[in-house]
mmCIF file of C-alpha atoms in Angstrom:
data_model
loop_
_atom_site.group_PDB
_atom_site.id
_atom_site.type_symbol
_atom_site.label_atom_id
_atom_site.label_comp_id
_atom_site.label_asym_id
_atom_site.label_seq_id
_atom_site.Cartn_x
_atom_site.Cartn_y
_atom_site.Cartn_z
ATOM 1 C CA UNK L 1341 142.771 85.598 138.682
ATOM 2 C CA UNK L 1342 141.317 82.964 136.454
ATOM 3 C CA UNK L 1343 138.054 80.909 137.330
ATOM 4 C CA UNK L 1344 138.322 77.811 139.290
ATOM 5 C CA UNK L 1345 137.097 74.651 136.694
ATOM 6 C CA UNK L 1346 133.436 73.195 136.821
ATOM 7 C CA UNK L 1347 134.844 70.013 138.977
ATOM 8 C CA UNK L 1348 134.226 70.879 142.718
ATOM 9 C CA UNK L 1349 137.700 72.691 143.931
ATOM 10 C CA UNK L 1350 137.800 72.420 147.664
ATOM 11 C CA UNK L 1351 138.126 75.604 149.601
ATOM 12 C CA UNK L 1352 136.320 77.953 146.502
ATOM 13 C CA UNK L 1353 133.225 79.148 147.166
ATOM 14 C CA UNK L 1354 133.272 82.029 144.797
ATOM 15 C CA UNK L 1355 131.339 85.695 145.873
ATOM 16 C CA UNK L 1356 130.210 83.644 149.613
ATOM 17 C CA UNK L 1357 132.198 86.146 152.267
ATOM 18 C CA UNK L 1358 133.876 85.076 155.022
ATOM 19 C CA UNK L 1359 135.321 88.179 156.711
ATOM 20 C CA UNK L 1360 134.318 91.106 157.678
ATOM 21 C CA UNK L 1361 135.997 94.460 156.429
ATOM 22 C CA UNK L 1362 135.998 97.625 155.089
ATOM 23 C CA UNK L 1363 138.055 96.884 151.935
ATOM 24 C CA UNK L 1364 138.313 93.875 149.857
ATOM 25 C CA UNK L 1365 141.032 91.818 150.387
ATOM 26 C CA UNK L 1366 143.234 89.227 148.166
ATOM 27 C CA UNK L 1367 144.838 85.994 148.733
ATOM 28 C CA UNK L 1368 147.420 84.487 146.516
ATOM 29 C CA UNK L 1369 146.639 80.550 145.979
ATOM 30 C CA UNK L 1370 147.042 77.870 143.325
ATOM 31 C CA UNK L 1371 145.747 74.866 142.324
ATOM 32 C CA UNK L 1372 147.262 71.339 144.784
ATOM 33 C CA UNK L 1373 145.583 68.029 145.786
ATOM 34 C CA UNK L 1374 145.016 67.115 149.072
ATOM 35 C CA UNK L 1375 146.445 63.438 150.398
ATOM 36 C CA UNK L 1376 143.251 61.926 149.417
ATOM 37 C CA UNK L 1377 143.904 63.642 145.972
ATOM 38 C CA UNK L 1378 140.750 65.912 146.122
ATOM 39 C CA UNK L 1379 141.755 69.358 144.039
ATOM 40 C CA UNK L 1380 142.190 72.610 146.332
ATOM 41 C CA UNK L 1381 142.604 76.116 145.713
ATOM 42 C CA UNK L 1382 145.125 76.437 148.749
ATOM 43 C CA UNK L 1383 145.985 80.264 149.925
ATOM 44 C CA UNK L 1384 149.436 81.103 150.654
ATOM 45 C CA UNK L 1385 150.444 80.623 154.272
ATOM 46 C CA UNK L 1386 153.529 81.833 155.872
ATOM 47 C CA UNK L 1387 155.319 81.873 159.422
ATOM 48 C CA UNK L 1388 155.555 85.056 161.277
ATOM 49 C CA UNK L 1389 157.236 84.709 164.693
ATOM 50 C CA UNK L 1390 156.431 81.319 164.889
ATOM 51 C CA UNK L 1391 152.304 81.534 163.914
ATOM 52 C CA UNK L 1392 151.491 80.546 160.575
ATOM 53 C CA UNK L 1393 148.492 82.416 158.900
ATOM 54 C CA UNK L 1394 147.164 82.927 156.078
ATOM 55 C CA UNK L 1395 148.569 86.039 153.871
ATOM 56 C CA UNK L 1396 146.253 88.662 153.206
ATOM 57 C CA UNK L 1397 146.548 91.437 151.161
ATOM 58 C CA UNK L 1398 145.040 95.123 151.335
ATOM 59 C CA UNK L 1399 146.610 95.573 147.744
ATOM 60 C CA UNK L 1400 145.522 93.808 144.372
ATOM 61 C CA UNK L 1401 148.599 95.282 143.022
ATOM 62 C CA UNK L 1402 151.437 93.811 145.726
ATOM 63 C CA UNK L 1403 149.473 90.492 145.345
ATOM 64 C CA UNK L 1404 150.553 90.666 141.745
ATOM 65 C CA UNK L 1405 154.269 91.730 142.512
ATOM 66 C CA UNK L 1406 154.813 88.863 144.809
ATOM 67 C CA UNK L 1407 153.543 86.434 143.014
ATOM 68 C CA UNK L 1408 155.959 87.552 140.416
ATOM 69 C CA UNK L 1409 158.935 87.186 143.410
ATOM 70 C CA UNK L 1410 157.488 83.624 144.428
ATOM 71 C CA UNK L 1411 157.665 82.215 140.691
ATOM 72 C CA UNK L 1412 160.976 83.779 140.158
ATOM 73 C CA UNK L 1413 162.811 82.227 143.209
ATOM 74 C CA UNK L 1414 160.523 78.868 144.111
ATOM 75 C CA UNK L 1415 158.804 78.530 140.238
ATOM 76 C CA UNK L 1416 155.892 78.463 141.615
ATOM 77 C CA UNK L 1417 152.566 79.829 139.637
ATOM 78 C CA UNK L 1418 150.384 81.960 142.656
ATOM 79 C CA UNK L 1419 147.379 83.484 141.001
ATOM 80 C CA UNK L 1420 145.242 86.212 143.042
ATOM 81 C CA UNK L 1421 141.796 85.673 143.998
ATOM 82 C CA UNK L 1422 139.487 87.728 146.366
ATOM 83 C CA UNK L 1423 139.185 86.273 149.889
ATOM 84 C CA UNK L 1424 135.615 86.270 149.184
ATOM 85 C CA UNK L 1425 135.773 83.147 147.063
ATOM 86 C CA UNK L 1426 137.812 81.083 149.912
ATOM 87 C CA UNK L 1427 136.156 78.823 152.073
ATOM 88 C CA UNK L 1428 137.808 79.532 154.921
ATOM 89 C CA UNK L 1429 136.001 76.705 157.403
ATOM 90 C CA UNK L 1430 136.688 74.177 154.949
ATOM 91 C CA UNK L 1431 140.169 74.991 154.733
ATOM 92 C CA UNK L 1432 140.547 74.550 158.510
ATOM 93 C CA UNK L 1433 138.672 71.613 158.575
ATOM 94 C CA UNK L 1434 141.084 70.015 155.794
ATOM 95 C CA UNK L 1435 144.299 71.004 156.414
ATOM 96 C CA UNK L 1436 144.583 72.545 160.018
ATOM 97 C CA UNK L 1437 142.424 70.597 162.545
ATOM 98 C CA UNK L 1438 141.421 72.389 165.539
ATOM 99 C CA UNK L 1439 143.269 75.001 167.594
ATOM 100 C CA UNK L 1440 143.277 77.565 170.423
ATOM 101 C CA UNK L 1441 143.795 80.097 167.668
ATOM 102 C CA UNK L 1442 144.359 80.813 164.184
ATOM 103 C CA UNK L 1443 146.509 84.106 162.697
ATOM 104 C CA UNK L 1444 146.218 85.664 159.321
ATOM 105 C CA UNK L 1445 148.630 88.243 157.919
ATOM 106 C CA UNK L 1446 147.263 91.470 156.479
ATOM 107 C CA UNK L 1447 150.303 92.533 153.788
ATOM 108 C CA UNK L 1448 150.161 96.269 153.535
ATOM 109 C CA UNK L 1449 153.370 96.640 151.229
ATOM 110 C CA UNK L 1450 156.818 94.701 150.659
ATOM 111 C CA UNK L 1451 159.509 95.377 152.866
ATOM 112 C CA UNK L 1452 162.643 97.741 151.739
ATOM 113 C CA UNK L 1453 166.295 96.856 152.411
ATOM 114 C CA UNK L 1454 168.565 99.515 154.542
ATOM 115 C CA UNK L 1455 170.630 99.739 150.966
ATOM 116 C CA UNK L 1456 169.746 99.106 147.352
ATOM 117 C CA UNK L 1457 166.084 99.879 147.733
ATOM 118 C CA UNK L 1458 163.678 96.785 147.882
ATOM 119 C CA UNK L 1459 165.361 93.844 149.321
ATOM 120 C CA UNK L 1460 166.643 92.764 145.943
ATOM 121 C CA UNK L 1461 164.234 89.510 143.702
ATOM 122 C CA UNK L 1462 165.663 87.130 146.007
ATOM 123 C CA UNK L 1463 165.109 88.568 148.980
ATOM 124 C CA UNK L 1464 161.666 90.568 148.377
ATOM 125 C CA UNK L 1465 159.327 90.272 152.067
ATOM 126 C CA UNK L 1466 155.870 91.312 153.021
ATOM 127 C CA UNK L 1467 155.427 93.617 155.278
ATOM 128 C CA UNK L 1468 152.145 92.644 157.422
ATOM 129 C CA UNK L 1469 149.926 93.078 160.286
ATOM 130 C CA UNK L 1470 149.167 90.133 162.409
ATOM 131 C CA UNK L 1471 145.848 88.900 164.099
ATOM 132 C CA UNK L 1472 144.915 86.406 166.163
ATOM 133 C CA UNK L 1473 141.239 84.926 166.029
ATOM 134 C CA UNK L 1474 139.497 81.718 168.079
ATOM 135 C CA UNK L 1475 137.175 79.479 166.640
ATOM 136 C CA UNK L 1476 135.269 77.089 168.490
ATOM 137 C CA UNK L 1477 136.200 73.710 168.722
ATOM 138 C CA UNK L 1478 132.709 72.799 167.587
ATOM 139 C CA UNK L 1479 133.101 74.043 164.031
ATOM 140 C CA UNK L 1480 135.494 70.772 163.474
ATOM 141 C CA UNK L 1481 132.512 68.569 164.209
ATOM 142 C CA UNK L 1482 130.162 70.002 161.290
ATOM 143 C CA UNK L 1483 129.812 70.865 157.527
ATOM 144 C CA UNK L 1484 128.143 74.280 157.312
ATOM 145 C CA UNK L 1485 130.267 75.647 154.313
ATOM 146 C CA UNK L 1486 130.694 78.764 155.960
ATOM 147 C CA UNK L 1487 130.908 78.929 159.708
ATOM 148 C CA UNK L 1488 133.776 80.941 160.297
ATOM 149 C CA UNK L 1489 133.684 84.415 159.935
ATOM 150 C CA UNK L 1490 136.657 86.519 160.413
ATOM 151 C CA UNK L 1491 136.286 90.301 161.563
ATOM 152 C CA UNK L 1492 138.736 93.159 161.305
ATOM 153 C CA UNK L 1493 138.741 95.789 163.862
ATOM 154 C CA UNK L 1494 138.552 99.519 162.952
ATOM 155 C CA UNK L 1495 142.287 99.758 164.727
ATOM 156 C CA UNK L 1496 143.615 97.289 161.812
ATOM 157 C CA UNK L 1497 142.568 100.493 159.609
ATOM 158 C CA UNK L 1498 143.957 103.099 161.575
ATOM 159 C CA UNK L 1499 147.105 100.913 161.703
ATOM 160 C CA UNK L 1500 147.469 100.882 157.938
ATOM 161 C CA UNK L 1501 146.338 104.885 158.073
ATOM 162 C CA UNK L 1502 149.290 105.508 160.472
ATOM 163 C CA UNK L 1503 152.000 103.082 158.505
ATOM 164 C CA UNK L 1504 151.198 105.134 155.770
ATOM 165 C CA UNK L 1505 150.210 108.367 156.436
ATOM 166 C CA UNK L 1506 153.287 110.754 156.495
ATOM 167 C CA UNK L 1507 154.184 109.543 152.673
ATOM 168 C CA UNK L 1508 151.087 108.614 150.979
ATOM 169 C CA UNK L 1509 148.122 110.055 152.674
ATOM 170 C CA UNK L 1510 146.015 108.906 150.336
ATOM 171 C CA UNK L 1511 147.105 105.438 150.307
ATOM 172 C CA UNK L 1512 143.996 103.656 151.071
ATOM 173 C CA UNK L 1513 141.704 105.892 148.487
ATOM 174 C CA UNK L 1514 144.812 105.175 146.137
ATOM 175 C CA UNK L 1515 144.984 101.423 146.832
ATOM 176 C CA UNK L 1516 141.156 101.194 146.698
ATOM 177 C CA UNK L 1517 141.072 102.620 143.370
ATOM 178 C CA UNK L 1518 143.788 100.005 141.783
ATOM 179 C CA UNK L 1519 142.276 97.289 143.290
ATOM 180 C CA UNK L 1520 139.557 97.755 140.817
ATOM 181 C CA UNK L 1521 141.647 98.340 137.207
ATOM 182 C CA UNK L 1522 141.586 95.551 135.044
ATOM 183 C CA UNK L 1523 143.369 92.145 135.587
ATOM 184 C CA UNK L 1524 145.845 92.773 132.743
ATOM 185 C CA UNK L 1525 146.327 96.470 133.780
ATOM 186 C CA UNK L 1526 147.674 95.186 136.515
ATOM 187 C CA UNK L 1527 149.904 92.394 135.630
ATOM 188 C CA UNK L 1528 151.920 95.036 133.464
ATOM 189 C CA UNK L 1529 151.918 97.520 136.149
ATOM 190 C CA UNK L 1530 153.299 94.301 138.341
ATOM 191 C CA UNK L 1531 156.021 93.354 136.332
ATOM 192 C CA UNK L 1532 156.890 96.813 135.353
ATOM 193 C CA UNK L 1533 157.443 97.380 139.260
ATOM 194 C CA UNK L 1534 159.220 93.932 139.925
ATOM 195 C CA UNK L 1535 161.829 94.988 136.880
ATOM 196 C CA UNK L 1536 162.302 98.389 138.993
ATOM 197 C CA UNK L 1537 163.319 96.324 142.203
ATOM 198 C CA UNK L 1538 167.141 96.294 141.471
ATOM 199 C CA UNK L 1539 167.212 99.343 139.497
ATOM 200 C CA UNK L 1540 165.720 101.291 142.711
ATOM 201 C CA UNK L 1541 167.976 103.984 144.367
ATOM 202 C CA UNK L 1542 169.275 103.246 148.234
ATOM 203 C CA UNK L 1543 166.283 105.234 150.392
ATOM 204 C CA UNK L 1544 167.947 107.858 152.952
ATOM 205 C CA UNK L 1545 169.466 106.086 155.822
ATOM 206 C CA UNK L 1546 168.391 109.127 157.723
ATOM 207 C CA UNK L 1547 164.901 108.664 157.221
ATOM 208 C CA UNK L 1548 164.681 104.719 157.732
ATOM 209 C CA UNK L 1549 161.887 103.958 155.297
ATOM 210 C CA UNK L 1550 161.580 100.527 154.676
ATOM 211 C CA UNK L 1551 158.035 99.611 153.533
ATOM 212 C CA UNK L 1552 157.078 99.624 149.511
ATOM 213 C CA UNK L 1553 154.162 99.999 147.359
ATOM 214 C CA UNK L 1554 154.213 101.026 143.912
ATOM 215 C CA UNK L 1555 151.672 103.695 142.430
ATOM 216 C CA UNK L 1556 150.358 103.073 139.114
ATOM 217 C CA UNK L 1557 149.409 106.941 139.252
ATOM 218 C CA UNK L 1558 153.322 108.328 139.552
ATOM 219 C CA UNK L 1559 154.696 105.850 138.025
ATOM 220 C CA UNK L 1560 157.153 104.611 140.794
ATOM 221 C CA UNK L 1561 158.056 103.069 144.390
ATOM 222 C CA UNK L 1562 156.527 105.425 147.269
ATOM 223 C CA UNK L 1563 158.416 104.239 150.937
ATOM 224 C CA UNK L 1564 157.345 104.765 154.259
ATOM 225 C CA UNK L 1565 158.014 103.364 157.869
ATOM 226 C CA UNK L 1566 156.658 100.390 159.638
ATOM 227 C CA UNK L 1567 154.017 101.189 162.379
ATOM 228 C CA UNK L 1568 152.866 98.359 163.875
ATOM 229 C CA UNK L 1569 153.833 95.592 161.231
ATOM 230 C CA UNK L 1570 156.142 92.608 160.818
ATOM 231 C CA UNK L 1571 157.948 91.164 157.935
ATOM 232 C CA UNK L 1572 156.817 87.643 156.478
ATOM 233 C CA UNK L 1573 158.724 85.407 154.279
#
């Protein structure tokens, strides 16, 4: 993460939240102009059965990995920031106009190949939850910075609990603890885990994980199964 320059960036609104949970979560962005050649911080958006949404992420650390994967294969530079500093009303207001609904994707991990471990640097997916949320068509009509709040259910939780329960129980104590090592930590820790991607053994057929995080603890890849979760490109 690096700080936003002193000439107003559209969308930042550093340490003004926007969400409601009961973790922080990341966004990877970068730097763009709009058409009227105002400078953004734009979030990464992707299309998940046909919604785009914003990507969220649960983990600090998969943040970092994929934006590894993005500047390898599209050589593009994604930097993480906390979804605290996005404006998320001025985004919409900007670049999306008004609709019935909006989705964002909460990335709990990156998804695993059947063979050959993660899906290889080419090929390396999120694995996220999707929500829907409405706004009303009223917040198009007016400035206030920071009208649009978006709330995650306790079930989103228990989702992530479940996904990962049965091979990391302590995931989310484990995740919540990384999240707050130093920026440079982990970078390292990143590309140390995006070098491991092809070097990975095939997981068990038998036991059909295919979701990813890597532990800065042990040192390695720990797999489990998808729950309720869909993979984003």
């Amino acid at each position: 993460m690096q700080e936003a320059d002193s000439e107003k960036v559209y969308f930042y609104s550093p340490g003004k939240s926007s969400y409601y949970s009961n973790v922080t979560l990341w966004v990877l962005a970068k730097y763009t102009t709009l058409t009227d050649g105002r400078l953004c911080l734009q979030p990464r958006w992707s299309m998940l059965n046909g919604y785009n949404g914003i990507c969220l992420f649960y983990s600090r650390l998969d943040a970092e990995i994929q934006a590894l994967h993005y500047k390898d294969v599209e050589g593009e530079n994604w930097s993480i920031w906390p979804l605290d500093d996005m404006n998320i009303t001025e985004m919409l207001q900007a670049l999306h106009g008004f609709q019935q609904y909006y989705f964002t994707h909460m990335v709990i991990g990156l998804s695993i190949a059947t063979m050959g471990g993660i899906n290889g640097k080419r090929y390396l997916n999120l694995y996220a939850l999707t929500e829907r949320f409405a706004i009303g068509k009223e917040i198009m009509k007016y400035q206030h910075p920071y009208s649009v709040i978006l709330k995650f259910s306790d079930q989103d939780f228990k989702d992530i609990e479940n996904t990962w329960f049965s091979h990391f129980a302590s995931y989310s104590e484990v995740i919540s603890a990384q999240n707050k090592l130093d920026a440079r930590i982990l970078q390292c820790e990143a590309l140390k885990a995006y070098m491991s991607v092809t070097e990975l053994a095939a997981p068990n057929k038998a036991e059909n994980l295919s979701i990813g995080t890597w532990s800065v603890m042990d040192q390695k890849w720990i797999f489990t199964q998808p729950w309720n979760s869909q993979t984003v490109h």
